[in-house]
Amino acid sequence: MTAGALETRDISKVAGNVPDHVKAIVSNMSRYYLPGHNLKVSGPIFGASIAKRLEVTEASVLQKAEEPSKTEGRMVCELTVEEDMLNGGGNIHGGCSAFLIDICSSMPITMLRLATTGEYEYSVSQSLNIVYHSPAGLGDRIRLVSTTLTIGGRVVSARTEIWNVTHHRLVASGVHIKMKPSAGPTKANL
């Protein structure tokens, strides 16, 4: 992926206390979903059109309320539910909600590391646990509020809630546990 292929996002409306260069990095989801990011893929990547529509509205590093000596990352994104996100019943598909929780819960982890250490660490999903609470229909505006839970040496976790801004209700919530990939062989020894 070349730097010229990345789209530029206006970060002037992104609230929060992280530096602008960090806001610019985490606001540009196309960085992760453009064809060519993985050199073996030449076509569109799953969810790319949805990820590109995510609008980051906040990126903050906050003091943890429960443990004031620790910090947490908080990111808020918004998106309007469109046809490519729907199930047969006309509501946001559970798989789409899972996809959004997956990528949005990864964002505060990346943002917190960039803001506090200046470094990015690649991680892979270990588990994603989701509870579905209520529907969001075509045209509804949703807000995804994501906060880090733990940042360890090998394992990290974050929580995301999807809120229906239009109808003022919780749509889904999830906890995502991620880990650094193993450096060993690419074949699993099962």
mmCIF file of C-alpha atoms in Angstrom:
data_model
loop_
_atom_site.group_PDB
_atom_site.id
_atom_site.type_symbol
_atom_site.label_atom_id
_atom_site.label_comp_id
_atom_site.label_asym_id
_atom_site.label_seq_id
_atom_site.Cartn_x
_atom_site.Cartn_y
_atom_site.Cartn_z
ATOM 1 C CA MET A 1 0.000 0.000 0.000
ATOM 2 C CA THR A 2 1.440 3.341 -0.950
ATOM 3 C CA ALA A 3 1.044 6.487 1.094
ATOM 4 C CA GLY A 4 -0.541 8.186 -1.903
ATOM 5 C CA ALA A 5 -3.403 5.676 -1.839
ATOM 6 C CA LEU A 6 -4.509 6.779 1.628
ATOM 7 C CA GLU A 7 -7.372 9.213 1.854
ATOM 8 C CA THR A 8 -7.026 12.289 4.029
ATOM 9 C CA ARG A 9 -9.596 12.826 6.788
ATOM 10 C CA ASP A 10 -10.544 16.182 8.289
ATOM 11 C CA ILE A 11 -9.702 15.880 11.975
ATOM 12 C CA SER A 12 -10.763 19.414 12.927
ATOM 13 C CA LYS A 13 -14.082 18.096 14.286
ATOM 14 C CA VAL A 14 -12.547 15.178 16.223
ATOM 15 C CA ALA A 15 -12.860 15.994 19.927
ATOM 16 C CA GLY A 16 -10.451 14.654 22.517
ATOM 17 C CA ASN A 17 -7.061 15.285 24.008
ATOM 18 C CA VAL A 18 -4.718 13.188 21.855
ATOM 19 C CA PRO A 19 -2.300 14.955 19.494
ATOM 20 C CA ASP A 20 -3.560 15.741 15.996
ATOM 21 C CA HIS A 21 -1.106 13.316 14.351
ATOM 22 C CA VAL A 22 -2.626 10.457 16.403
ATOM 23 C CA LYS A 23 -6.163 11.593 15.498
ATOM 24 C CA ALA A 24 -5.138 11.580 11.827
ATOM 25 C CA ILE A 25 -3.837 8.005 12.028
ATOM 26 C CA VAL A 26 -6.808 6.478 13.865
ATOM 27 C CA SER A 27 -9.367 8.485 11.874
ATOM 28 C CA ASN A 28 -8.192 6.963 8.590
ATOM 29 C CA MET A 29 -9.783 3.493 8.623
ATOM 30 C CA SER A 30 -9.098 3.090 4.911
ATOM 31 C CA ARG A 31 -5.475 2.548 5.968
ATOM 32 C CA TYR A 32 -6.550 -0.937 7.069
ATOM 33 C CA TYR A 33 -9.194 -1.717 4.458
ATOM 34 C CA LEU A 34 -7.748 -0.675 1.109
ATOM 35 C CA PRO A 35 -7.034 -3.394 -1.451
ATOM 36 C CA GLY A 36 -3.298 -3.889 -1.540
ATOM 37 C CA HIS A 37 -2.836 -3.611 2.243
ATOM 38 C CA ASN A 38 -2.312 -7.344 1.992
ATOM 39 C CA LEU A 39 -0.241 -7.824 -1.153
ATOM 40 C CA LYS A 40 -2.052 -11.089 -1.978
ATOM 41 C CA VAL A 41 -5.423 -9.301 -2.270
ATOM 42 C CA SER A 42 -6.234 -7.191 -5.292
ATOM 43 C CA GLY A 43 -9.993 -6.739 -4.876
ATOM 44 C CA PRO A 44 -12.160 -5.203 -2.176
ATOM 45 C CA ILE A 45 -11.693 -6.453 1.368
ATOM 46 C CA PHE A 46 -14.679 -7.512 3.515
ATOM 47 C CA GLY A 47 -16.361 -4.515 5.104
ATOM 48 C CA ALA A 48 -14.190 -1.918 3.353
ATOM 49 C CA SER A 49 -17.131 0.162 2.154
ATOM 50 C CA ILE A 50 -18.612 0.201 5.671
ATOM 51 C CA ALA A 51 -15.302 0.969 7.397
ATOM 52 C CA LYS A 52 -14.677 3.914 5.072
ATOM 53 C CA ARG A 53 -17.952 5.514 6.213
ATOM 54 C CA LEU A 54 -17.014 5.465 9.912
ATOM 55 C CA GLU A 55 -16.603 8.992 11.239
ATOM 56 C CA VAL A 56 -14.341 9.386 14.261
ATOM 57 C CA THR A 57 -15.804 12.029 16.586
ATOM 58 C CA GLU A 58 -13.591 11.600 19.679
ATOM 59 C CA ALA A 59 -10.136 10.267 20.531
ATOM 60 C CA SER A 60 -9.069 10.672 24.163
ATOM 61 C CA VAL A 61 -6.680 9.296 26.745
ATOM 62 C CA LEU A 62 -8.401 9.466 30.134
ATOM 63 C CA GLN A 63 -7.624 8.610 33.715
ATOM 64 C CA LYS A 64 -9.420 5.377 34.676
ATOM 65 C CA ALA A 65 -12.201 6.193 37.141
ATOM 66 C CA GLU A 66 -11.722 2.912 39.013
ATOM 67 C CA GLU A 67 -7.906 3.084 39.067
ATOM 68 C CA PRO A 68 -6.685 6.701 38.849
ATOM 69 C CA SER A 69 -3.029 5.648 38.423
ATOM 70 C CA LYS A 70 -3.930 4.053 35.060
ATOM 71 C CA THR A 71 -5.121 5.499 31.761
ATOM 72 C CA GLU A 72 -7.620 4.269 29.201
ATOM 73 C CA GLY A 73 -8.218 5.019 25.562
ATOM 74 C CA ARG A 74 -11.685 6.170 24.481
ATOM 75 C CA MET A 75 -12.795 6.510 20.888
ATOM 76 C CA VAL A 76 -16.214 7.400 19.543
ATOM 77 C CA CYS A 77 -17.311 6.806 15.947
ATOM 78 C CA GLU A 78 -20.592 7.412 14.146
ATOM 79 C CA LEU A 79 -22.202 5.897 11.093
ATOM 80 C CA THR A 80 -25.591 5.821 9.377
ATOM 81 C CA VAL A 81 -27.094 2.362 8.774
ATOM 82 C CA GLU A 82 -27.207 1.757 5.005
ATOM 83 C CA GLU A 83 -28.494 -1.099 2.840
ATOM 84 C CA ASP A 84 -25.166 -2.979 2.739
ATOM 85 C CA MET A 85 -25.409 -3.370 6.542
ATOM 86 C CA LEU A 86 -28.916 -4.919 6.722
ATOM 87 C CA ASN A 87 -30.263 -8.409 7.327
ATOM 88 C CA GLY A 88 -33.416 -9.763 5.666
ATOM 89 C CA GLY A 89 -35.574 -8.142 8.344
ATOM 90 C CA GLY A 90 -34.352 -4.658 7.465
ATOM 91 C CA ASN A 91 -32.182 -4.171 10.563
ATOM 92 C CA ILE A 92 -28.436 -4.059 11.058
ATOM 93 C CA HIS A 93 -27.120 -7.596 10.589
ATOM 94 C CA GLY A 94 -25.535 -9.256 13.618
ATOM 95 C CA GLY A 95 -22.453 -9.975 11.528
ATOM 96 C CA CYS A 96 -22.186 -6.295 10.629
ATOM 97 C CA SER A 97 -22.467 -5.355 14.314
ATOM 98 C CA ALA A 98 -19.716 -7.884 15.101
ATOM 99 C CA PHE A 99 -17.528 -6.441 12.339
ATOM 100 C CA LEU A 100 -18.028 -2.899 13.679
ATOM 101 C CA ILE A 101 -17.275 -3.988 17.245
ATOM 102 C CA ASP A 102 -14.160 -5.791 15.998
ATOM 103 C CA ILE A 103 -12.648 -2.791 14.235
ATOM 104 C CA CYS A 104 -13.900 -0.102 16.612
ATOM 105 C CA SER A 105 -12.661 -1.903 19.726
ATOM 106 C CA SER A 106 -9.224 -2.125 18.101
ATOM 107 C CA MET A 107 -9.104 1.636 17.576
ATOM 108 C CA PRO A 108 -8.681 2.802 21.214
ATOM 109 C CA ILE A 109 -5.966 0.169 21.734
ATOM 110 C CA THR A 110 -4.017 1.542 18.772
ATOM 111 C CA MET A 111 -4.740 5.141 19.767
ATOM 112 C CA LEU A 112 -3.657 4.653 23.411
ATOM 113 C CA ARG A 113 -0.360 3.066 22.377
ATOM 114 C CA LEU A 114 0.355 5.747 19.781
ATOM 115 C CA ALA A 115 -0.505 8.543 22.220
ATOM 116 C CA THR A 116 1.513 7.157 25.142
ATOM 117 C CA THR A 117 4.480 5.375 23.519
ATOM 118 C CA GLY A 118 4.465 6.625 19.924
ATOM 119 C CA GLU A 119 4.470 3.028 18.712
ATOM 120 C CA TYR A 120 1.984 0.791 16.940
ATOM 121 C CA GLU A 121 1.812 -2.885 17.833
ATOM 122 C CA TYR A 122 0.016 -5.328 15.577
ATOM 123 C CA SER A 123 -2.420 -7.665 17.343
ATOM 124 C CA VAL A 124 -4.881 -10.380 16.345
ATOM 125 C CA SER A 125 -8.266 -11.319 17.764
ATOM 126 C CA GLN A 126 -8.393 -13.985 20.435
ATOM 127 C CA SER A 127 -12.082 -13.668 21.330
ATOM 128 C CA LEU A 128 -15.013 -11.405 20.574
ATOM 129 C CA ASN A 129 -18.036 -11.692 22.864
ATOM 130 C CA ILE A 130 -21.182 -9.826 21.812
ATOM 131 C CA VAL A 131 -24.621 -9.218 23.308
ATOM 132 C CA TYR A 132 -27.381 -7.970 21.001
ATOM 133 C CA HIS A 133 -29.857 -5.639 22.727
ATOM 134 C CA SER A 134 -32.133 -3.971 20.134
ATOM 135 C CA PRO A 135 -32.362 -3.313 16.379
ATOM 136 C CA ALA A 136 -31.127 -0.411 14.303
ATOM 137 C CA GLY A 137 -32.896 0.114 10.985
ATOM 138 C CA LEU A 138 -32.116 1.655 7.635
ATOM 139 C CA GLY A 139 -31.253 5.332 8.037
ATOM 140 C CA ASP A 140 -30.702 5.143 11.809
ATOM 141 C CA ARG A 141 -27.609 6.926 13.087
ATOM 142 C CA ILE A 142 -25.425 4.747 15.337
ATOM 143 C CA ARG A 143 -22.647 5.743 17.719
ATOM 144 C CA LEU A 144 -19.868 3.318 18.641
ATOM 145 C CA VAL A 145 -18.239 4.065 21.992
ATOM 146 C CA SER A 146 -15.042 2.079 22.569
ATOM 147 C CA THR A 147 -12.770 2.031 25.617
ATOM 148 C CA THR A 148 -9.705 0.027 26.472
ATOM 149 C CA LEU A 149 -10.048 -2.375 29.372
ATOM 150 C CA THR A 150 -6.522 -3.791 29.734
ATOM 151 C CA ILE A 151 -3.220 -3.209 28.001
ATOM 152 C CA GLY A 152 -0.789 -5.948 28.908
ATOM 153 C CA GLY A 153 2.517 -7.096 27.532
ATOM 154 C CA ARG A 154 0.938 -9.730 25.281
ATOM 155 C CA VAL A 155 -2.852 -9.466 25.701
ATOM 156 C CA VAL A 156 -5.051 -6.372 25.341
ATOM 157 C CA SER A 157 -8.803 -5.890 25.603
ATOM 158 C CA ALA A 158 -11.441 -3.281 24.870
ATOM 159 C CA ARG A 159 -15.203 -2.839 25.110
ATOM 160 C CA THR A 160 -17.497 -1.329 22.470
ATOM 161 C CA GLU A 161 -21.131 -0.295 22.765
ATOM 162 C CA ILE A 162 -23.231 0.453 19.691
ATOM 163 C CA TRP A 163 -25.879 3.058 20.504
ATOM 164 C CA ASN A 164 -28.821 3.937 18.272
ATOM 165 C CA VAL A 165 -28.701 7.742 18.314
ATOM 166 C CA THR A 166 -31.990 7.977 16.394
ATOM 167 C CA HIS A 167 -34.017 5.923 18.912
ATOM 168 C CA HIS A 168 -31.865 6.399 22.060
ATOM 169 C CA ARG A 169 -31.195 2.731 22.830
ATOM 170 C CA LEU A 170 -28.323 0.274 23.089
ATOM 171 C CA VAL A 171 -28.047 -1.925 19.974
ATOM 172 C CA ALA A 172 -25.139 -4.222 20.868
ATOM 173 C CA SER A 173 -22.167 -4.428 23.211
ATOM 174 C CA GLY A 174 -19.010 -6.449 22.978
ATOM 175 C CA VAL A 175 -15.704 -7.229 24.617
ATOM 176 C CA HIS A 176 -12.737 -7.909 22.353
ATOM 177 C CA ILE A 177 -9.604 -9.677 23.575
ATOM 178 C CA LYS A 178 -6.564 -9.403 21.322
ATOM 179 C CA MET A 179 -3.012 -10.690 21.503
ATOM 180 C CA LYS A 180 0.328 -10.291 19.800
ATOM 181 C CA PRO A 181 0.677 -12.904 17.070
ATOM 182 C CA SER A 182 3.131 -15.727 17.661
ATOM 183 C CA ALA A 183 6.447 -15.372 15.927
ATOM 184 C CA GLY A 184 6.661 -19.109 15.218
ATOM 185 C CA PRO A 185 5.730 -21.197 12.192
ATOM 186 C CA THR A 186 2.672 -20.270 10.133
ATOM 187 C CA LYS A 187 1.179 -23.776 10.433
ATOM 188 C CA ALA A 188 -0.780 -24.641 13.551
ATOM 189 C CA ASN A 189 0.353 -27.694 15.505
ATOM 190 C CA LEU A 190 -2.988 -29.123 16.573
#
